[in-house]
Short mmCIF file of C-alpha atoms and ligand atoms in Angstrom, two decimals:
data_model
loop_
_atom_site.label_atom_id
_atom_site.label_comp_id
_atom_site.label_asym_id
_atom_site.label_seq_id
_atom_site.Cartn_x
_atom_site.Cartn_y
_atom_site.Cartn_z
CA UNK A 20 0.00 0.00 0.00
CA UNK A 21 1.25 3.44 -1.07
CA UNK A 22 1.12 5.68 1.98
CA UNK A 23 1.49 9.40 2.02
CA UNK A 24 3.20 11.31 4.59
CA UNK A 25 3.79 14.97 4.64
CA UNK A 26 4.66 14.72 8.70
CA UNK A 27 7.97 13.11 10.05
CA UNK A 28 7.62 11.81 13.71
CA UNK A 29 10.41 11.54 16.00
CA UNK A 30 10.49 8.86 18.40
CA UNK A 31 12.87 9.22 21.36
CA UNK A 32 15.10 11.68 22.59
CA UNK A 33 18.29 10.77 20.85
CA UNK A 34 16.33 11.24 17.28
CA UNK A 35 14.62 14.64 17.98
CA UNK A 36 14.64 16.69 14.67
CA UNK A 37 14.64 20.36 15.25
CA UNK A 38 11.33 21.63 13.51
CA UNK A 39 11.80 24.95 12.47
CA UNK A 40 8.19 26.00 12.74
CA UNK A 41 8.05 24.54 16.03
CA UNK A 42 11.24 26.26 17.32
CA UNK A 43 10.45 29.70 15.99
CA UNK A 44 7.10 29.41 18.01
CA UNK A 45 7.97 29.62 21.65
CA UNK A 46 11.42 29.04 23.18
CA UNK A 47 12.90 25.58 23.53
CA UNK A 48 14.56 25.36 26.33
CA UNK A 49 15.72 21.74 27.67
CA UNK A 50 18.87 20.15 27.87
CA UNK A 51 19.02 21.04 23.99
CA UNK A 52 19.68 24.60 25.18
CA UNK A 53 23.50 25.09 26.50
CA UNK A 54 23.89 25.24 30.15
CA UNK A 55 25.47 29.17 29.77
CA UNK A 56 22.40 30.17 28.33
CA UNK A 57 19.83 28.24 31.02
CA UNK A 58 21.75 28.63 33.77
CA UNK A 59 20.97 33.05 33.53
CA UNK A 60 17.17 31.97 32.79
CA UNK A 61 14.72 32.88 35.88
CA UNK A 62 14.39 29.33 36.82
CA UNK A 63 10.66 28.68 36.10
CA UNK A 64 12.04 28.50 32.43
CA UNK A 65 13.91 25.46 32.70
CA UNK A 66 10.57 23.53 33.10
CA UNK A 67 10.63 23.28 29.54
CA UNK A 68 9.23 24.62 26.11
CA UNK A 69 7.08 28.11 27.07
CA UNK A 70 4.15 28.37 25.16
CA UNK A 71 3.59 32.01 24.81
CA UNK A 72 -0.50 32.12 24.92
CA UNK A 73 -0.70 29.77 28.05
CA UNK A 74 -2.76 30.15 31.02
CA UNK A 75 -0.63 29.18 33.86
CA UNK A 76 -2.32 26.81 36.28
CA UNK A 77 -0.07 24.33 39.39
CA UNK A 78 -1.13 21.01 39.40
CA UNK A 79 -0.51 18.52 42.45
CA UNK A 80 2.30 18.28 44.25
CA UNK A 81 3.30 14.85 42.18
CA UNK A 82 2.45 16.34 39.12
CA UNK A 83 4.97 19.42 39.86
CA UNK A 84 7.57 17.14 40.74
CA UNK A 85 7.29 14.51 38.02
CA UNK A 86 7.18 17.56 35.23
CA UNK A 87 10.56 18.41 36.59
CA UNK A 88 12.40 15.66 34.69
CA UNK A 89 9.72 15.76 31.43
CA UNK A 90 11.30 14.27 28.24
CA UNK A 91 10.49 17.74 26.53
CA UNK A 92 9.54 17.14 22.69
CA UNK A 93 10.17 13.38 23.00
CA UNK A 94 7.57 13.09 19.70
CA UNK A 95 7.10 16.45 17.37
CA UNK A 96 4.79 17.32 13.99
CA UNK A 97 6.00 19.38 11.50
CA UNK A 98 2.97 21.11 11.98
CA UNK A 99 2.18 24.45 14.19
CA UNK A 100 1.15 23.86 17.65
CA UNK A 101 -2.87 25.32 17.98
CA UNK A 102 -2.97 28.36 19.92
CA UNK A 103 -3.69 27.85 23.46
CA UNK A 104 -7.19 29.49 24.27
CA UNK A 105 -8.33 27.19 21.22
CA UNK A 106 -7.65 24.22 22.39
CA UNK A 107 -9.28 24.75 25.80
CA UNK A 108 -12.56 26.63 24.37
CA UNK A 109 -13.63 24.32 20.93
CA UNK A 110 -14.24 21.30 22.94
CA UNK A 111 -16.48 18.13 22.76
CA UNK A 112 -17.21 16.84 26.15
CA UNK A 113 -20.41 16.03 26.02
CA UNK A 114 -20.83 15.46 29.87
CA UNK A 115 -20.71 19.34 30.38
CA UNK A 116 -23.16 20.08 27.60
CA UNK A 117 -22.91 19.64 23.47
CA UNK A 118 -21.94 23.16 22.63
CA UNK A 119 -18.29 23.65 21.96
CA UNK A 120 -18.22 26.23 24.47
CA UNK A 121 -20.04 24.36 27.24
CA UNK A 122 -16.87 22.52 28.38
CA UNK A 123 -14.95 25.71 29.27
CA UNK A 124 -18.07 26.92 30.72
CA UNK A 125 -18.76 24.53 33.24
CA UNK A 126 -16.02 21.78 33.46
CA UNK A 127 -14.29 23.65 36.09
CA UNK A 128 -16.42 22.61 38.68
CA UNK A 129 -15.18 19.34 38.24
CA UNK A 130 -13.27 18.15 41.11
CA UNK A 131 -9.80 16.09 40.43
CA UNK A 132 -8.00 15.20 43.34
CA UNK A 133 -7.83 13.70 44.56
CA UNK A 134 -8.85 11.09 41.72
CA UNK A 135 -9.11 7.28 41.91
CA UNK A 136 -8.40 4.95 38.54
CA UNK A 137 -10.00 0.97 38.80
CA UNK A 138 -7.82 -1.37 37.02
CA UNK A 139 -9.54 -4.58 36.30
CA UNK A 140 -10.53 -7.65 34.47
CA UNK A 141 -8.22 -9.65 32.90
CA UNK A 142 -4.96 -8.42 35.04
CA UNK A 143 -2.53 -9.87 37.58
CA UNK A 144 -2.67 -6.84 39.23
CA UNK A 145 -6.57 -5.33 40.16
CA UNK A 146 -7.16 -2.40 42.32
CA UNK A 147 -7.94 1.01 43.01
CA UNK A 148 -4.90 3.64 42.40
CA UNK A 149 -4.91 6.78 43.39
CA UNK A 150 -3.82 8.56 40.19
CA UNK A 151 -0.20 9.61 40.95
CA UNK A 152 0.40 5.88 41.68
CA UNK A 153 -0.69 4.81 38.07
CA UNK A 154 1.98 7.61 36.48
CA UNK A 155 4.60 8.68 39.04
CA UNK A 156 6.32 4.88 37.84
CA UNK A 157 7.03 6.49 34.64
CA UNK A 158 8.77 9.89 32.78
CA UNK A 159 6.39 12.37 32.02
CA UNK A 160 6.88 12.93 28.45
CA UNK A 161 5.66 15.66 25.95
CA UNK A 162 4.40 14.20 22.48
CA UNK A 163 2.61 17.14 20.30
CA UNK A 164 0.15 15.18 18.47
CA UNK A 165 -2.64 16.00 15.72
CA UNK A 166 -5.94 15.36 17.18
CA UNK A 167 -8.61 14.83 14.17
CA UNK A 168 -12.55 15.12 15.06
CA UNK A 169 -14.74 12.84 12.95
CA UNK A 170 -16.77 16.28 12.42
CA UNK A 171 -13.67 17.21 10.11
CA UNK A 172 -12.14 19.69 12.31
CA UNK A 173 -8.32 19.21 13.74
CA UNK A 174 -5.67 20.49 16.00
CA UNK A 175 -2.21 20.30 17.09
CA UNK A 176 -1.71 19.68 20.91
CA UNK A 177 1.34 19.32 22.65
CA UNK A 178 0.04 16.45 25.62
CA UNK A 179 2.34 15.56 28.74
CA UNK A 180 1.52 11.82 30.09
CA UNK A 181 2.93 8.78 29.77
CA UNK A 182 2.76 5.61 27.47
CA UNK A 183 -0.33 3.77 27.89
CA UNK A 184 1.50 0.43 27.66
CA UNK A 185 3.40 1.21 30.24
CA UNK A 186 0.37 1.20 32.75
CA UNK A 187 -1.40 -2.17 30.76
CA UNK A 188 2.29 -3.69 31.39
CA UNK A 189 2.22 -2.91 35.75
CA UNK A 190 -1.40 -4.77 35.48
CA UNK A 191 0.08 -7.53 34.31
CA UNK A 192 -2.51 -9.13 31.58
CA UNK A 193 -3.48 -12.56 31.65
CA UNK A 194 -3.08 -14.70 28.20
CA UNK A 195 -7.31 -13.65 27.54
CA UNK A 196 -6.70 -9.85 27.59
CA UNK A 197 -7.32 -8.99 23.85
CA UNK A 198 -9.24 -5.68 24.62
CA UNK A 199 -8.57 -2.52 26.78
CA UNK A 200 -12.01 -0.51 28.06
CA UNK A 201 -11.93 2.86 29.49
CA UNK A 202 -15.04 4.31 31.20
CA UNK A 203 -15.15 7.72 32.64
CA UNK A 204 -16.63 9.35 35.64
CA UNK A 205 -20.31 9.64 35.89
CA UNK A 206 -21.21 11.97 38.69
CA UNK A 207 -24.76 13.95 37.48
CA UNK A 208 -24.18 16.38 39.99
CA UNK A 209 -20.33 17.34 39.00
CA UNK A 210 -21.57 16.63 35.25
CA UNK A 211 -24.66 18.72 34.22
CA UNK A 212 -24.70 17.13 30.56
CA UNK A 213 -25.35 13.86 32.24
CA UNK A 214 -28.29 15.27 34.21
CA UNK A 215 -29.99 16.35 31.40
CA UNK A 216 -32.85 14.27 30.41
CA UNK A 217 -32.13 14.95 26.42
CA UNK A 218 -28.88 13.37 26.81
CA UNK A 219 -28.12 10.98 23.65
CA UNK A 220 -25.39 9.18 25.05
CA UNK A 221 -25.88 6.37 27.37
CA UNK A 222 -23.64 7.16 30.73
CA UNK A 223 -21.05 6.96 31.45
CA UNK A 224 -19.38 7.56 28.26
CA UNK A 225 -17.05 4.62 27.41
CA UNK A 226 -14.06 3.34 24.86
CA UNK A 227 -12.28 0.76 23.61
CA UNK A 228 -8.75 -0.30 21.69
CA UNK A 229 -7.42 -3.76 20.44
CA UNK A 230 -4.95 -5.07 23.17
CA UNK A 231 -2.39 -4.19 20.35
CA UNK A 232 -3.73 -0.94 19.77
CA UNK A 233 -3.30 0.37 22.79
CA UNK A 234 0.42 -1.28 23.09
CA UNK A 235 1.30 0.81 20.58
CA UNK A 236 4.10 3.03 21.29
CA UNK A 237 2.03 6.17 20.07
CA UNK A 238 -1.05 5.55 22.45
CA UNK A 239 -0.42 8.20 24.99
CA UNK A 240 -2.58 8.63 28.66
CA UNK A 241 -2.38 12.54 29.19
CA UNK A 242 -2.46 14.14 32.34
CA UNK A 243 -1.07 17.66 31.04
CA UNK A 244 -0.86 19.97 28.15
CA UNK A 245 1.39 22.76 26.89
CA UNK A 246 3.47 22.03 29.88
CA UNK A 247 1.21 22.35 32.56
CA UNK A 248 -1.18 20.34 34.18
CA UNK A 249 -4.44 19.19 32.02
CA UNK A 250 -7.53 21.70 32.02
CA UNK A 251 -10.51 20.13 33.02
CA UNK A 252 -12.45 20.74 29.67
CA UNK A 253 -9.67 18.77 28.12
CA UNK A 254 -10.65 15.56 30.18
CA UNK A 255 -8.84 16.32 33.47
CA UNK A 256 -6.91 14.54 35.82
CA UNK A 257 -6.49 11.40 32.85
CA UNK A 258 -7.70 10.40 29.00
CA UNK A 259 -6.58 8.84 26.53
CA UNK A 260 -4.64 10.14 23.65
CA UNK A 261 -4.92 8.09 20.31
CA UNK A 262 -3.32 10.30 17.50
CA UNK A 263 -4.48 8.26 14.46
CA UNK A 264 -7.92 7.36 15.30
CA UNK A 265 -10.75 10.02 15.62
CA UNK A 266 -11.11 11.92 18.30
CA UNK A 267 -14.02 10.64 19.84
CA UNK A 268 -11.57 7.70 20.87
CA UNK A 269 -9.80 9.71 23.03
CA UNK A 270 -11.84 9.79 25.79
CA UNK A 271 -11.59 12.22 29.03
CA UNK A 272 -11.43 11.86 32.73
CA UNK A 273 -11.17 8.09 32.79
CA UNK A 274 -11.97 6.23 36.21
CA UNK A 275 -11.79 2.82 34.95
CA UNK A 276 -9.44 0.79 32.77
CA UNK A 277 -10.46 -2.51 32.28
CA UNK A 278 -8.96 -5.61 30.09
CA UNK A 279 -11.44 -7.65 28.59
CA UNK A 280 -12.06 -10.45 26.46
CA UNK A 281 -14.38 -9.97 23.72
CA UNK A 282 -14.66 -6.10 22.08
CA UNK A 283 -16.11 -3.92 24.84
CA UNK A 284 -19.09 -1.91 23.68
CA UNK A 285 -18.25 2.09 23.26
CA UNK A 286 -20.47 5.22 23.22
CA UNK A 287 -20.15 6.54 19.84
CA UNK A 288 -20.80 2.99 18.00
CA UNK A 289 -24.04 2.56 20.58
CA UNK A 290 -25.41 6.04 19.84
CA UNK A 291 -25.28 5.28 15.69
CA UNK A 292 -23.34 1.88 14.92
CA UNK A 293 -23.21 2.55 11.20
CA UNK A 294 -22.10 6.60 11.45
CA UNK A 295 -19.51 5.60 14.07
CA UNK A 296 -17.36 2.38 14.19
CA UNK A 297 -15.60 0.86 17.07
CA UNK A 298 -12.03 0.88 14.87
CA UNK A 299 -12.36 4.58 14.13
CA UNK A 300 -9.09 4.89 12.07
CA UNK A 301 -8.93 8.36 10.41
CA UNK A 302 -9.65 7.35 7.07
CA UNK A 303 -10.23 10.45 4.33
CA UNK A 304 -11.08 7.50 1.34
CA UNK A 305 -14.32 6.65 3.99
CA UNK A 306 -16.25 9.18 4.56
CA UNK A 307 -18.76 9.69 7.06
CA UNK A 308 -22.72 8.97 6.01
CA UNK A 309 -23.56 12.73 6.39
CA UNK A 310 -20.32 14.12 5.18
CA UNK A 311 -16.64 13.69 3.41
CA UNK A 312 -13.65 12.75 5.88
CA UNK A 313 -11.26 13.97 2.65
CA UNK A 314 -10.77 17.34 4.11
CA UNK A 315 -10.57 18.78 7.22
CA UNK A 316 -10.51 22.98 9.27
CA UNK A 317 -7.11 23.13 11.20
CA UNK A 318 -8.17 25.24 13.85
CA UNK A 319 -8.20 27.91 14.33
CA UNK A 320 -9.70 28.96 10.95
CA UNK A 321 -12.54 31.64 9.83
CA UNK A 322 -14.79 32.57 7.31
CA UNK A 323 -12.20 34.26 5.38
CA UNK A 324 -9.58 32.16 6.32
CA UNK A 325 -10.93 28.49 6.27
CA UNK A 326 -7.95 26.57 6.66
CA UNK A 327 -8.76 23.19 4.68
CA UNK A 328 -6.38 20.94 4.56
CA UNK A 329 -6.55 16.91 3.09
CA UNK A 330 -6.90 14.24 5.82
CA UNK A 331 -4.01 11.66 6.10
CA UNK A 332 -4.56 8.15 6.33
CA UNK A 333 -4.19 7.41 10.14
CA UNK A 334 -4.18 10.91 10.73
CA UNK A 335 -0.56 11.02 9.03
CA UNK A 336 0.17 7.93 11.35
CA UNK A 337 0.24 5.38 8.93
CA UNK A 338 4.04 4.13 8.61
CA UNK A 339 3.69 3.95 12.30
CA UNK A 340 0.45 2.19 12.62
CA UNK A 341 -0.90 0.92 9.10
CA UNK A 342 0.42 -2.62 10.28
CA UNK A 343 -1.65 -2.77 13.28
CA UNK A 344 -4.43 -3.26 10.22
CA UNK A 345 -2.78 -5.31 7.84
CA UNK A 346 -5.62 -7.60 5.54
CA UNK A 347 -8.07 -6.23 7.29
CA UNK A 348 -10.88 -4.03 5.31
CA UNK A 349 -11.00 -0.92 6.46
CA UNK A 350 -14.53 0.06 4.73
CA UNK A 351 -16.09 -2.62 6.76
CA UNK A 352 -13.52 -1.99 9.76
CA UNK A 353 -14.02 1.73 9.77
N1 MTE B 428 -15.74 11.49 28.31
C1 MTE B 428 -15.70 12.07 27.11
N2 MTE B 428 -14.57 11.98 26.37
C2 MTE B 428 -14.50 12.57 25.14
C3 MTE B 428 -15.62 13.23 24.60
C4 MTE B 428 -16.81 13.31 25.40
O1 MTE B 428 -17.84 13.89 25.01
N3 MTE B 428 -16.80 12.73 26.65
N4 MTE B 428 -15.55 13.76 23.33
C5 MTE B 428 -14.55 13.18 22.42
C6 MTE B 428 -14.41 13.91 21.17
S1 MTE B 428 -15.67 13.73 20.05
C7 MTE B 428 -13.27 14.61 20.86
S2 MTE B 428 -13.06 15.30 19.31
C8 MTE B 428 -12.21 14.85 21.88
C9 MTE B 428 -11.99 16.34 22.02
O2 MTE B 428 -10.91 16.61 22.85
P1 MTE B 428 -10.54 18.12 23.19
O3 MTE B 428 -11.78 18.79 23.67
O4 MTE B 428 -9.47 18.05 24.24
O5 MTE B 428 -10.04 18.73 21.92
O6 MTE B 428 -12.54 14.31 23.13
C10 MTE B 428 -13.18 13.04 23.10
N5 MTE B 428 -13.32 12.50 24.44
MO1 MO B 429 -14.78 14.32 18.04
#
């Protein structure tokens, strides 16, 4: 299969290619930077890259500490980095209401710590961890990532977290995990979109990936973004981050991560099984019943200044992941 790929990735520190858009946009200043220069920088610098438009915010204690020794750019895009206040005000998180700006609007009444993740099912290793627990064993890392909506729209987010695998590999799976299912919180009273009787989806809202899929070195669990701790409206204090898959897959303040046998039921597919598939591969050759996946607006865009751009297979993932899908038909897949 003939794959095209306008975006480079670079996996691991020792292969980080300097992107000149991304350097030109805010300072980079890691252990790239020589120790002169950083050692006359006020010292909240050396946390890492400073995204100019960023509204500062401390996290926990553990989160503070941990983002001290961040593996800064450890995965880049070519592409530029969305501006801050977009990010955290053109949201979909449904549990705080269906308008885009609902989840800026009300998510911050959400309280995160402290937070509690269930691990269970098919694991060695079941229980209730408090959140630091599940991370704190690894390196924070950043990984800027495109995130592509199925509703055609797309950004570029530079996420803090940690490999997903790493947390399936603690649990230990027993030879019949094949799937991984995330659930998040349901809490009516923290959540008004779940109170509301008009609700379409059926609480709480859940996902799922292919034991393989979510082994995958790019599937990412987030607990920050543009170096600071995760904004509630983004799916605060934990979600998942699945860069070639719509982003309906990447589903927000998770509470329960269980592995499973047979392929776990998730929201999107339940609401309309033949708009939305359980797979959910960013595909611009399959388009969505209602409308084309060829295209999509790289926010932020206007009316004068649309920004349409062409979709990538896999989100321009696909010499990274196309294997996970080898002989398998991705019409009928989708
Ligand atoms: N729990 C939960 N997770 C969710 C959603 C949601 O409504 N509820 N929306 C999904 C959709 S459709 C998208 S596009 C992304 C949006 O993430 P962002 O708001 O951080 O850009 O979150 C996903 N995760
Ligand atoms: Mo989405």
């Amino acid at each position: 299969m003939l794959i095209r790929s306008r975006h480079r990735l670079s996996l691991g520190e020792n292969d980080v290619t300097p992107e000149s858009i991304y350097l030109s946009r805010r300072k980079f200043m890691s252990g790239v930077v020589g120790l002169g220069l950083a050692a006359s920088l006020p010292r909240a610098a050396l946390a890492g890259p400073d995204y100019e438009d960023v509204t500062k915010a401390k996290g926990p204690e553990w989160f503070e500490a941990q983002l001290a020794d961040t593996r800064w750019n450890a995965i880049t895009a070519e592409d530029k980095v969305t501006p801050f206040d977009d990010a955290t005000h053109y949201n979909n998180f449904y549990e705080f209401g269906s308008d885009k700006s609902d989840p800026a609007r009300y998510a911050g009444q959400l309280k995160t710590v402290p937070w509690t993740v269930a691990v269970d099912g098919e694991v060695g290793k079941p229980g209730q961890y408090a959140l630091e627990d599940l991370i704190t064993p690894s390196r924070f890392e950043e990984r800027i990532y495109r995130l592509r909506c199925v509703e055609a729209w797309s950004m570029v987010i530079p996420w803090l977290g940690i490999p997903l695998a790493d947390v399936i590999k603690r649990a230990e799976p027993t030879g019949k995990a094949k799937y991984v299912r995330f659930e998040t919180l349901e809490d009516p009273k923290q959540m008004p979109g779940q109170a509301s009787r008009f609700g379409l989806i059926d609480w709480p809202y859940r996902e799922g990936l292919r034991m393989d899929e979510a082994m995958h070195p790019l599937a990412f669990l987030a607990v920050g973004m543009y170096g600071r701790v995760l904004p509630n409206q983004n799916g605060a204090p934990l979600r998942l981050v699945v860069p070639w898959k719509y982003g309906f897959k990447s589903i927000k303040s998770i509470v329960r991560v269980s592995l499973v046998e047979s392929q776990p039921e998730t929201s999107w597919h339940m609401l309309a099984p033949n708009e939305y598939g359980f797979y959910a591969n960013v595909n611009p050759e399959v388009d969505h019943p209602r409308w084309s996946q060829a295209t999509e607006r790289r926010l932020p865009n206007s009316l004068f200044n649309p920004n349409v751009i062409d979709t990538l297979p896999f989100n321009g993932y696909a010499e990274e992941v196309a294997g996970l899908y080898q002989g398998m038909d991705l019409r009928k897949f989708y």
